Amino acid sequence: MGHVSLKSLNKFYGDLEVIPNLDLEIPEGSFTVLVGPSGCGKSTILRLIAGLEEVTKGEILIDGNDVTYLEPSQRKIAMVFQSYALYPHMTVAENIGFGLTLAKLPKNDIRKRVLEAAKILQLEDLLERKPKALSGGQRQRVAIGRAITRNPKVFLFDEPLSNLDASLRGQMRVELTELHSQIKATMIYVTHDQVEAMTMADQIVVLNEGNIEQVGNPMELYEFPQTLFVARFIGSPKMNIFQGKVAAKYQCQTLGVRPEHMEISHDGGILKGSIRHIEKLGADTLIYSQISGYDTVTARIIGKLEMNIGDPINLKFSDNHVHRFNDGIRIDS
Amino acid sequence: MPNNKVLAIRRQNFAGWTMALPACLLVFTFLILPFFMAFGLSLTNQRLVSPNPTEFVGFENFQQMLGIGLLTMEPDVDDTGNIKIDQEGNPVYPRVRNFTRNQDDYPQYFKKREWFRIGLPNDKMLVVLAQDVVFMKALFNTLLFALIVCPIQAGFALGLALLINQPLRGINIFRTVYFAPVVISMVVVSLLWRFIYDGQNGLLNALLQMFSLGLFESVDWLGNTATALPAIMAMSIWQGVGFHMVIWLSGLQTIPISHYEVARIEGATRWQTFRFVTWPSLRNTAILVMVIITMQAFTLYPQVQVMTRGGPLDSTQSLVFQAVVRGYEKQDISGGSAISVLLFLLVLSISLFQRYLTREKD
Amino acid sequence: MPVHKMVGLALRYLLLIWIAMIFIFPILFMVVSSLKPDLQLLMDSSSLRAFLPVGDISFNNYTSAFDRAPIFFFIFNSVMITGITIVCSLFLCSLSAFSFVFLTWKGKGVVFAIILATFIVPFETIAIPLLLIVNNLPWIGLEGFKTSWINSYHVQIIPFIADALTIFLFVQYFRDLPKDLVEASRIDGATWFQVYRRVIIPLSGPIVATAAILKFLMMYNNQLLWPIMVVQEETYRPVMLGLQYFFQLNTQWGEIMAYLTIITIPVLLFYLVLQKAFIASIASTGIKG
């Protein structure tokens, strides 16, 4: 339950076209992450699915039913907002059960389902509190709890972790993934953070200016980015991009090499330069070096390294790990 | 399937309209409709109850109200060619009615009445005639009221706001007291002050006499053409100054404390701090305060109704009071409407002026 | 504290107190005078005794004022007219503001612009045509069918329910509320009215208080011009018109002061209790959008 298909979706804001023409299948039970830089239309797509914005053209199907013009509440979806959107004047229990109250369910049933959700999210002790008295992480859980009680076919998450601090974000990533495997509903998750996409998704959709750049699972995207945009967007630190002589050597316009595939060469590599900056992360070391004729090139070296800023450096990479692009599109060898 | 889209749009349209409709309908019926009617009526001769059918008369009502004539008179001359002099040694002038009752020789003065006269050199006398002297006085008084009350009330209000904005213990008590008259009805205030202004037993006379050790001569403040309008002005300021103090205060409180701290570190005097830190930030508040006071001044009514009913000798007539007297008491709907339209044009010009002033900055 | 600072502080308080006296004394004079017989009242007004409850103090003026005029009746009228207007105004104005802010519908922009434009139309300029309108409006009430609204409660209520200021205050407040809440409740299955009733209104406490206070001051205090025009029958008169009773053959100033005190003190007490809200309301009329 919960297969979502978007067919020739088109959206204008006044004269501004934000989604030109978009087709996308979101398989039942998947954890699909829509990722892209701000302004790429990812939130708009989510809001179109939710019914909070009206499509200009195209269709939205959930399990084969056309929901394009249905009210948000009739689409069997639930949404978790970036701001959590908790009702400040209601207790946690009232917040979680609000949808059920509106549906005029018997009080006992509401109570039961609120408790169920609270148990999954470890909110049992907080049920009588107001949102104001909760921490960021707790509020986040209440928002998820409210979604769970709706028993939706599809969960929609709009950058839900961006208001949390780094450590909590890591923890919530794990919890959300666990929640997904526990309730097995379709989840559509919007973020601009490619780390979240990589760690949680089983399907990633990379968006750029309202168009889909690539759809695939995290490792596909990482190992075989189909466009230069995806190559640059996925992976941290970012992929090194070379044009000119180096690219020409591989018969392409643009050549990409991930930092972990760069090596220090002691017998004169093809890239000569000096070290601008070093980040020692313990397990590995990031070297940012200035290569003549190119931008900064990043290399990730395993282990510790005894080098200093300003030292000369030679870098090389193996032919097996290059990504070649012409006109921004991958060319396979 | 496209039906769904139409339905979805209709649903929102329906919900939106349904929720907005009751209030909009009320605004339309009781604000917008009468507003346009005022324009329409001012071009007719409609009366509340009249045997004659209503006719369209164009701008006659306005001509009637605004008609003005200037008459320059020479002093009367006796048989010997000398200027006639009255007992007090002033030249004697012809009677104004010689001109205004004589349609054949002076059609331009016909049926006009003297509004006021100004002495010119060479013993000439300029008489300003008006078709509708009472209206002219009402217009003049209303503008005068606005012109005088505005700067004084705004200035006092700013002074009070600065005084109240100090971090002193118990300052809230003073704020509460200064604001108190605002919540009292102007009707009540007017009646109370009618008693205070009373010529015989009035509190004001008594206090002035006491403080001047008996030197002060009692004045019938509201019964004297020279003091009636100023008395109403003073009372209006007393009642309304708290209102504007609060608006100034909210303007003052938007100025960050750090601005004052910088000024202190740089060694600004109190006056310099006000001149270069406080005042520039208050520009928009100042415009707002002035506009609100002007609008309130233009609609001067309860004070006149309760205290003087326009008297003595029309020295406290106001536009709104005249509109009510004509439109309601004399049942002259069209005449009252014409005054209303003029009043609205006055208000509109002030509000456009405010737009202009505030837009300039952006 | 150094001496010169002490002196400065003392001077500041002296100024504050002196100004406070200007504002308080007329009010004090009203209350004190209402307790004195006319003869003493007139004599006292030539000295500072005018502000002191001394001499022949009694509530006689109050008893005779109540004998002279049906004061309770006037108060009842005023309270009822003001109360019903406030309740209806808060409901209908907030409802339309909700629609203006959160819903999309055809013609919304134009309608809202027109409503805002009425902001600068003073009531005084439309009173006369309005008189003509209400004079010709039909009404079906308890007494049956009538062809005019003149001499009634509703003629003093209905025209004042909706006004641009109240709608505008709500619109401004609603615009600052997080839109997410509305969207979340739509997903939760709330109808638009339920969103209004169960999500937005519970969050609108401050603005409801502001709007109510402003409406109260507008209605209770300004019941003069319009009632003079549309209410001839005593039955429907508000307190401000009740004053006419006291200006008959021989004006009894003590009674007038008693009446003024009766109709003013409740407002002043109300103000003292809620002074923060009162002052905030007035200040909010100064926030231009």
mmCIF file of C-alpha atoms in Angstrom, chain A residues 3-275:
data_model
loop_
_atom_site.group_PDB
_atom_site.id
_atom_site.type_symbol
_atom_site.label_atom_id
_atom_site.label_comp_id
_atom_site.label_asym_id
_atom_site.label_seq_id
_atom_site.Cartn_x
_atom_site.Cartn_y
_atom_site.Cartn_z
ATOM 1 C CA HIS A 3 2.574 3.538 -4.398
ATOM 2 C CA VAL A 4 2.813 7.120 -5.569
ATOM 3 C CA SER A 5 3.103 8.111 -9.202
ATOM 4 C CA LEU A 6 3.529 11.598 -10.507
ATOM 5 C CA LYS A 7 2.619 12.000 -14.164
ATOM 6 C CA SER A 8 3.678 14.979 -16.288
ATOM 7 C CA LEU A 9 3.495 17.160 -13.245
ATOM 8 C CA ASN A 10 3.672 20.852 -13.976
ATOM 9 C CA LYS A 11 3.502 23.777 -11.565
ATOM 10 C CA PHE A 12 3.538 27.512 -12.079
ATOM 11 C CA TYR A 13 3.622 30.200 -9.411
ATOM 12 C CA GLY A 14 2.099 33.011 -11.371
ATOM 13 C CA ASP A 15 4.410 33.294 -14.364
ATOM 14 C CA LEU A 16 7.219 31.366 -12.754
ATOM 15 C CA GLU A 17 7.486 27.730 -13.754
ATOM 16 C CA VAL A 18 8.926 25.801 -10.829
ATOM 17 C CA ILE A 19 8.233 22.263 -12.056
ATOM 18 C CA PRO A 20 8.402 22.030 -15.876
ATOM 19 C CA ASN A 21 7.368 18.442 -16.453
ATOM 20 C CA LEU A 22 8.005 15.736 -13.948
ATOM 21 C CA ASP A 23 7.402 11.990 -13.987
ATOM 22 C CA LEU A 24 8.273 9.949 -10.959
ATOM 23 C CA GLU A 25 7.361 6.562 -9.516
ATOM 24 C CA ILE A 26 7.692 6.085 -5.791
ATOM 25 C CA PRO A 27 7.386 2.380 -5.015
ATOM 26 C CA GLU A 28 5.224 1.122 -2.244
ATOM 27 C CA GLY A 29 7.057 0.863 1.063
ATOM 28 C CA SER A 30 10.106 2.725 -0.112
ATOM 29 C CA PHE A 31 11.995 5.393 1.739
ATOM 30 C CA THR A 32 12.385 7.932 -1.048
ATOM 31 C CA VAL A 33 14.425 11.034 -0.472
ATOM 32 C CA LEU A 34 14.015 14.087 -2.681
ATOM 33 C CA VAL A 35 17.249 15.989 -2.501
ATOM 34 C CA GLY A 36 18.620 19.048 -4.168
ATOM 35 C CA PRO A 37 19.814 22.573 -3.510
ATOM 36 C CA SER A 38 17.331 25.146 -2.220
ATOM 37 C CA GLY A 39 14.946 26.300 -4.895
ATOM 38 C CA CYS A 40 15.092 23.029 -6.816
ATOM 39 C CA GLY A 41 11.382 22.392 -6.315
ATOM 40 C CA LYS A 42 11.647 19.485 -3.894
ATOM 41 C CA SER A 43 9.391 21.029 -1.264
ATOM 42 C CA THR A 44 6.915 22.034 -3.939
ATOM 43 C CA ILE A 45 6.660 18.433 -5.123
ATOM 44 C CA LEU A 46 6.024 17.278 -1.575
ATOM 45 C CA ARG A 47 3.344 19.915 -1.083
ATOM 46 C CA LEU A 48 1.725 18.947 -4.376
ATOM 47 C CA ILE A 49 1.553 15.357 -3.213
ATOM 48 C CA ALA A 50 0.092 16.529 0.092
ATOM 49 C CA GLY A 51 -2.485 18.676 -1.672
ATOM 50 C CA LEU A 52 -1.309 21.884 -0.020
ATOM 51 C CA GLU A 53 -0.534 23.337 -3.422
ATOM 52 C CA GLU A 54 -2.599 22.858 -6.517
ATOM 53 C CA VAL A 55 -0.963 21.349 -9.597
ATOM 54 C CA THR A 56 -1.097 23.402 -12.767
ATOM 55 C CA LYS A 57 -1.106 20.346 -14.995
ATOM 56 C CA GLY A 58 -0.541 16.620 -14.590
ATOM 57 C CA GLU A 59 -1.743 13.881 -12.310
ATOM 58 C CA ILE A 60 -0.934 12.478 -8.926
ATOM 59 C CA LEU A 61 -1.892 8.864 -8.265
ATOM 60 C CA ILE A 62 -1.743 7.051 -4.976
ATOM 61 C CA ASP A 63 -2.249 3.293 -5.376
ATOM 62 C CA GLY A 64 -3.719 3.976 -8.768
ATOM 63 C CA ASN A 65 -6.325 6.443 -7.516
ATOM 64 C CA ASP A 66 -6.281 9.918 -8.940
ATOM 65 C CA VAL A 67 -5.898 12.237 -5.948
ATOM 66 C CA THR A 68 -4.831 15.298 -7.933
ATOM 67 C CA TYR A 69 -7.737 17.435 -6.798
ATOM 68 C CA LEU A 70 -8.675 15.779 -3.538
ATOM 69 C CA GLU A 71 -8.525 17.593 -0.232
ATOM 70 C CA PRO A 72 -5.295 16.921 1.685
ATOM 71 C CA SER A 73 -7.186 14.983 4.321
ATOM 72 C CA GLN A 74 -8.681 12.614 1.765
ATOM 73 C CA ARG A 75 -5.384 11.476 0.276
ATOM 74 C CA LYS A 76 -4.382 9.083 3.059
ATOM 75 C CA ILE A 77 -1.160 10.905 3.605
ATOM 76 C CA ALA A 78 0.450 12.418 6.682
ATOM 77 C CA MET A 79 3.024 15.149 6.813
ATOM 78 C CA VAL A 80 5.766 16.150 9.218
ATOM 79 C CA PHE A 81 6.697 19.811 8.874
ATOM 80 C CA GLN A 82 10.060 21.424 9.247
ATOM 81 C CA SER A 83 8.628 23.626 11.990
ATOM 82 C CA TYR A 84 6.746 20.577 13.410
ATOM 83 C CA ALA A 85 3.556 22.689 13.256
ATOM 84 C CA LEU A 86 2.368 21.516 16.654
ATOM 85 C CA TYR A 87 -0.770 23.235 17.937
ATOM 86 C CA PRO A 88 0.581 25.344 20.793
ATOM 87 C CA HIS A 89 -2.685 25.384 22.742
ATOM 88 C CA MET A 90 -3.104 21.602 22.823
ATOM 89 C CA THR A 91 -1.331 19.007 24.934
ATOM 90 C CA VAL A 92 0.839 16.352 23.340
ATOM 91 C CA ALA A 93 -2.021 13.865 23.519
ATOM 92 C CA GLU A 94 -4.448 16.332 21.937
ATOM 93 C CA ASN A 95 -1.938 17.150 19.242
ATOM 94 C CA ILE A 96 -1.415 13.514 18.352
ATOM 95 C CA GLY A 97 -5.126 12.762 18.459
ATOM 96 C CA PHE A 98 -6.417 15.901 16.761
ATOM 97 C CA GLY A 99 -7.099 14.215 13.440
ATOM 98 C CA LEU A 100 -8.989 11.426 15.168
ATOM 99 C CA THR A 101 -10.992 13.923 17.210
ATOM 100 C CA LEU A 102 -11.989 15.699 14.031
ATOM 101 C CA ALA A 103 -13.023 12.358 12.543
ATOM 102 C CA LYS A 104 -15.320 11.997 15.591
ATOM 103 C CA LEU A 105 -13.870 8.681 16.715
ATOM 104 C CA PRO A 106 -14.970 7.420 20.144
ATOM 105 C CA LYS A 107 -12.833 8.804 22.950
ATOM 106 C CA ASN A 108 -11.560 5.399 23.978
ATOM 107 C CA ASP A 109 -10.350 4.574 20.488
ATOM 108 C CA ILE A 110 -8.560 7.899 20.281
ATOM 109 C CA ARG A 111 -6.930 7.317 23.628
ATOM 110 C CA LYS A 112 -5.816 3.878 22.554
ATOM 111 C CA ARG A 113 -4.286 4.978 19.301
ATOM 112 C CA VAL A 114 -2.589 7.978 20.867
ATOM 113 C CA LEU A 115 -1.034 5.675 23.444
ATOM 114 C CA GLU A 116 0.108 3.287 20.742
ATOM 115 C CA ALA A 117 1.868 6.044 18.862
ATOM 116 C CA ALA A 118 3.283 7.473 22.077
ATOM 117 C CA LYS A 119 4.727 4.089 22.925
ATOM 118 C CA ILE A 120 6.503 3.721 19.602
ATOM 119 C CA LEU A 121 8.015 7.159 20.062
ATOM 120 C CA GLN A 122 8.635 6.952 23.832
ATOM 121 C CA LEU A 123 6.348 9.887 24.569
ATOM 122 C CA GLU A 124 4.224 8.208 27.255
ATOM 123 C CA ASP A 125 5.425 10.473 30.060
ATOM 124 C CA LEU A 126 4.901 13.683 28.115
ATOM 125 C CA LEU A 127 1.300 13.249 26.986
ATOM 126 C CA GLU A 128 -0.143 15.998 29.199
ATOM 127 C CA ARG A 129 2.506 18.601 28.402
ATOM 128 C CA LYS A 130 2.142 21.496 26.022
ATOM 129 C CA PRO A 131 4.589 21.728 23.090
ATOM 130 C CA LYS A 132 6.258 24.737 24.707
ATOM 131 C CA ALA A 133 7.538 22.500 27.508
ATOM 132 C CA LEU A 134 9.225 20.038 25.138
ATOM 133 C CA SER A 135 12.728 19.888 23.724
ATOM 134 C CA GLY A 136 13.333 20.039 19.987
ATOM 135 C CA GLY A 137 13.730 16.298 19.674
ATOM 136 C CA GLN A 138 10.565 15.652 21.671
ATOM 137 C CA ARG A 139 8.577 18.040 19.524
ATOM 138 C CA GLN A 140 9.871 16.222 16.495
ATOM 139 C CA ARG A 141 8.580 12.957 17.934
ATOM 140 C CA VAL A 142 5.169 14.434 18.648
ATOM 141 C CA ALA A 143 4.952 15.598 15.046
ATOM 142 C CA ILE A 144 5.793 12.091 13.892
ATOM 143 C CA GLY A 145 3.297 10.670 16.365
ATOM 144 C CA ARG A 146 0.587 12.841 14.895
ATOM 145 C CA ALA A 147 1.441 11.412 11.496
ATOM 146 C CA ILE A 148 1.438 7.826 12.706
ATOM 147 C CA THR A 149 -2.052 7.973 14.232
ATOM 148 C CA ARG A 150 -3.469 8.951 10.881
ATOM 149 C CA ASN A 151 -2.398 5.539 9.705
ATOM 150 C CA PRO A 152 -1.446 6.918 6.312
ATOM 151 C CA LYS A 153 -0.366 5.125 3.184
ATOM 152 C CA VAL A 154 2.302 7.715 2.621
ATOM 153 C CA PHE A 155 4.370 9.751 5.084
ATOM 154 C CA LEU A 156 5.666 13.075 3.858
ATOM 155 C CA PHE A 157 8.638 14.654 5.612
ATOM 156 C CA ASP A 158 9.603 18.240 4.842
ATOM 157 C CA GLU A 159 13.189 18.757 6.058
ATOM 158 C CA PRO A 160 12.178 17.474 9.458
ATOM 159 C CA LEU A 161 15.640 17.417 10.994
ATOM 160 C CA SER A 162 16.949 20.806 9.964
ATOM 161 C CA ASN A 163 15.932 22.485 13.219
ATOM 162 C CA LEU A 164 17.798 19.995 15.387
ATOM 163 C CA ASP A 165 21.403 20.171 16.505
ATOM 164 C CA ALA A 166 23.977 17.899 14.878
ATOM 165 C CA SER A 167 24.073 15.086 17.447
ATOM 166 C CA LEU A 168 20.299 14.882 17.729
ATOM 167 C CA ARG A 169 20.029 14.858 13.981
ATOM 168 C CA GLY A 170 22.239 11.762 13.814
ATOM 169 C CA GLN A 171 20.110 10.036 16.407
ATOM 170 C CA MET A 172 16.839 10.934 14.693
ATOM 171 C CA ARG A 173 18.170 9.597 11.393
ATOM 172 C CA VAL A 174 18.572 6.233 12.990
ATOM 173 C CA GLU A 175 15.153 6.421 14.658
ATOM 174 C CA LEU A 176 13.396 7.361 11.449
ATOM 175 C CA THR A 177 15.028 4.505 9.581
ATOM 176 C CA GLU A 178 13.962 2.124 12.333
ATOM 177 C CA LEU A 179 10.455 3.541 12.256
ATOM 178 C CA HIS A 180 10.327 2.905 8.545
ATOM 179 C CA SER A 181 11.302 -0.712 8.873
ATOM 180 C CA GLN A 182 8.795 -1.050 11.715
ATOM 181 C CA ILE A 183 5.671 0.363 10.042
ATOM 182 C CA LYS A 184 6.642 -0.282 6.429
ATOM 183 C CA ALA A 185 4.652 2.600 4.946
ATOM 184 C CA THR A 186 5.903 4.623 2.016
ATOM 185 C CA MET A 187 7.966 7.568 3.143
ATOM 186 C CA ILE A 188 8.837 10.571 1.038
ATOM 187 C CA TYR A 189 11.461 12.720 2.593
ATOM 188 C CA VAL A 190 12.688 16.112 1.432
ATOM 189 C CA THR A 191 16.087 17.428 2.396
ATOM 190 C CA HIS A 192 18.916 19.535 1.055
ATOM 191 C CA ASP A 193 21.418 17.530 3.061
ATOM 192 C CA GLN A 194 22.939 14.784 0.923
ATOM 193 C CA VAL A 195 24.216 13.001 4.039
ATOM 194 C CA GLU A 196 20.624 12.469 5.179
ATOM 195 C CA ALA A 197 19.762 11.249 1.708
ATOM 196 C CA MET A 198 22.657 8.816 1.591
ATOM 197 C CA THR A 199 22.113 7.391 5.065
ATOM 198 C CA MET A 200 18.344 6.937 5.052
ATOM 199 C CA ALA A 201 17.073 6.437 1.550
ATOM 200 C CA ASP A 202 16.533 3.325 -0.425
ATOM 201 C CA GLN A 203 15.665 5.551 -3.369
ATOM 202 C CA ILE A 204 17.148 8.973 -3.917
ATOM 203 C CA VAL A 205 15.744 11.491 -6.352
ATOM 204 C CA VAL A 206 18.174 14.269 -7.157
ATOM 205 C CA LEU A 207 16.432 17.407 -8.327
ATOM 206 C CA ASN A 208 17.756 20.487 -10.034
ATOM 207 C CA GLU A 209 15.597 23.436 -11.092
ATOM 208 C CA GLY A 210 12.452 21.370 -11.090
ATOM 209 C CA ASN A 211 13.921 18.551 -13.159
ATOM 210 C CA ILE A 212 14.981 15.089 -12.072
ATOM 211 C CA GLU A 213 18.715 14.611 -12.514
ATOM 212 C CA GLN A 214 18.836 10.999 -11.427
ATOM 213 C CA VAL A 215 16.844 8.421 -9.539
ATOM 214 C CA GLY A 216 18.499 5.496 -7.868
ATOM 215 C CA ASN A 217 19.716 3.928 -4.675
ATOM 216 C CA PRO A 218 22.488 5.674 -2.756
ATOM 217 C CA MET A 219 25.362 3.548 -4.018
ATOM 218 C CA GLU A 220 24.269 3.860 -7.653
ATOM 219 C CA LEU A 221 24.242 7.578 -7.306
ATOM 220 C CA TYR A 222 27.600 7.583 -5.621
ATOM 221 C CA GLU A 223 29.342 5.240 -7.974
ATOM 222 C CA PHE A 224 27.625 6.075 -11.211
ATOM 223 C CA PRO A 225 26.421 9.663 -11.139
ATOM 224 C CA GLN A 226 24.628 10.126 -14.431
ATOM 225 C CA THR A 227 25.142 13.848 -14.592
ATOM 226 C CA LEU A 228 27.806 16.259 -13.533
ATOM 227 C CA PHE A 229 25.271 17.873 -11.220
ATOM 228 C CA VAL A 230 24.704 14.629 -9.321
ATOM 229 C CA ALA A 231 28.430 13.952 -9.256
ATOM 230 C CA ARG A 232 29.048 17.280 -7.575
ATOM 231 C CA PHE A 233 26.039 17.134 -5.289
ATOM 232 C CA ILE A 234 26.460 13.652 -3.843
ATOM 233 C CA GLY A 235 29.445 12.853 -1.697
ATOM 234 C CA SER A 236 31.360 14.751 0.916
ATOM 235 C CA PRO A 237 33.878 16.194 0.478
ATOM 236 C CA LYS A 238 32.846 17.055 -3.023
ATOM 237 C CA MET A 239 34.179 15.330 -6.103
ATOM 238 C CA ASN A 240 37.184 16.984 -7.768
ATOM 239 C CA ILE A 241 36.364 18.296 -11.205
ATOM 240 C CA PHE A 242 38.957 18.738 -13.940
ATOM 241 C CA GLN A 243 38.656 20.243 -17.356
ATOM 242 C CA GLY A 244 41.215 21.104 -20.000
ATOM 243 C CA LYS A 245 44.342 18.994 -20.400
ATOM 244 C CA VAL A 246 43.580 16.422 -17.732
ATOM 245 C CA ALA A 247 40.068 15.834 -19.114
ATOM 246 C CA ALA A 248 41.295 15.730 -22.650
ATOM 247 C CA LYS A 249 43.636 12.953 -21.732
ATOM 248 C CA TYR A 250 40.531 10.854 -20.932
ATOM 249 C CA GLN A 251 38.695 11.981 -24.072
ATOM 250 C CA CYS A 252 35.993 13.981 -22.272
ATOM 251 C CA GLN A 253 35.104 17.575 -21.487
ATOM 252 C CA THR A 254 34.943 17.139 -17.759
ATOM 253 C CA LEU A 255 36.568 14.589 -15.526
ATOM 254 C CA GLY A 256 35.550 13.838 -11.954
ATOM 255 C CA VAL A 257 37.566 12.066 -9.295
ATOM 256 C CA ARG A 258 36.389 11.550 -5.731
ATOM 257 C CA PRO A 259 38.796 12.732 -3.014
ATOM 258 C CA GLU A 260 39.286 9.206 -1.640
ATOM 259 C CA HIS A 261 40.567 8.125 -5.031
ATOM 260 C CA MET A 262 43.326 10.709 -5.028
ATOM 261 C CA GLU A 263 46.721 9.538 -3.945
ATOM 262 C CA ILE A 264 49.958 11.240 -3.052
ATOM 263 C CA SER A 265 52.548 10.444 -5.637
ATOM 264 C CA HIS A 266 56.215 10.355 -4.736
ATOM 265 C CA ASP A 267 57.500 9.942 -8.237
ATOM 266 C CA GLY A 268 55.910 12.988 -9.872
ATOM 267 C CA GLY A 269 52.158 12.671 -10.461
ATOM 268 C CA ILE A 270 50.251 14.559 -13.085
ATOM 269 C CA LEU A 271 49.000 17.185 -10.628
ATOM 270 C CA LYS A 272 51.682 19.342 -9.069
ATOM 271 C CA GLY A 273 51.026 22.013 -6.487
ATOM 272 C CA SER A 274 51.244 23.003 -2.852
ATOM 273 C CA ILE A 275 49.175 22.318 0.241
#
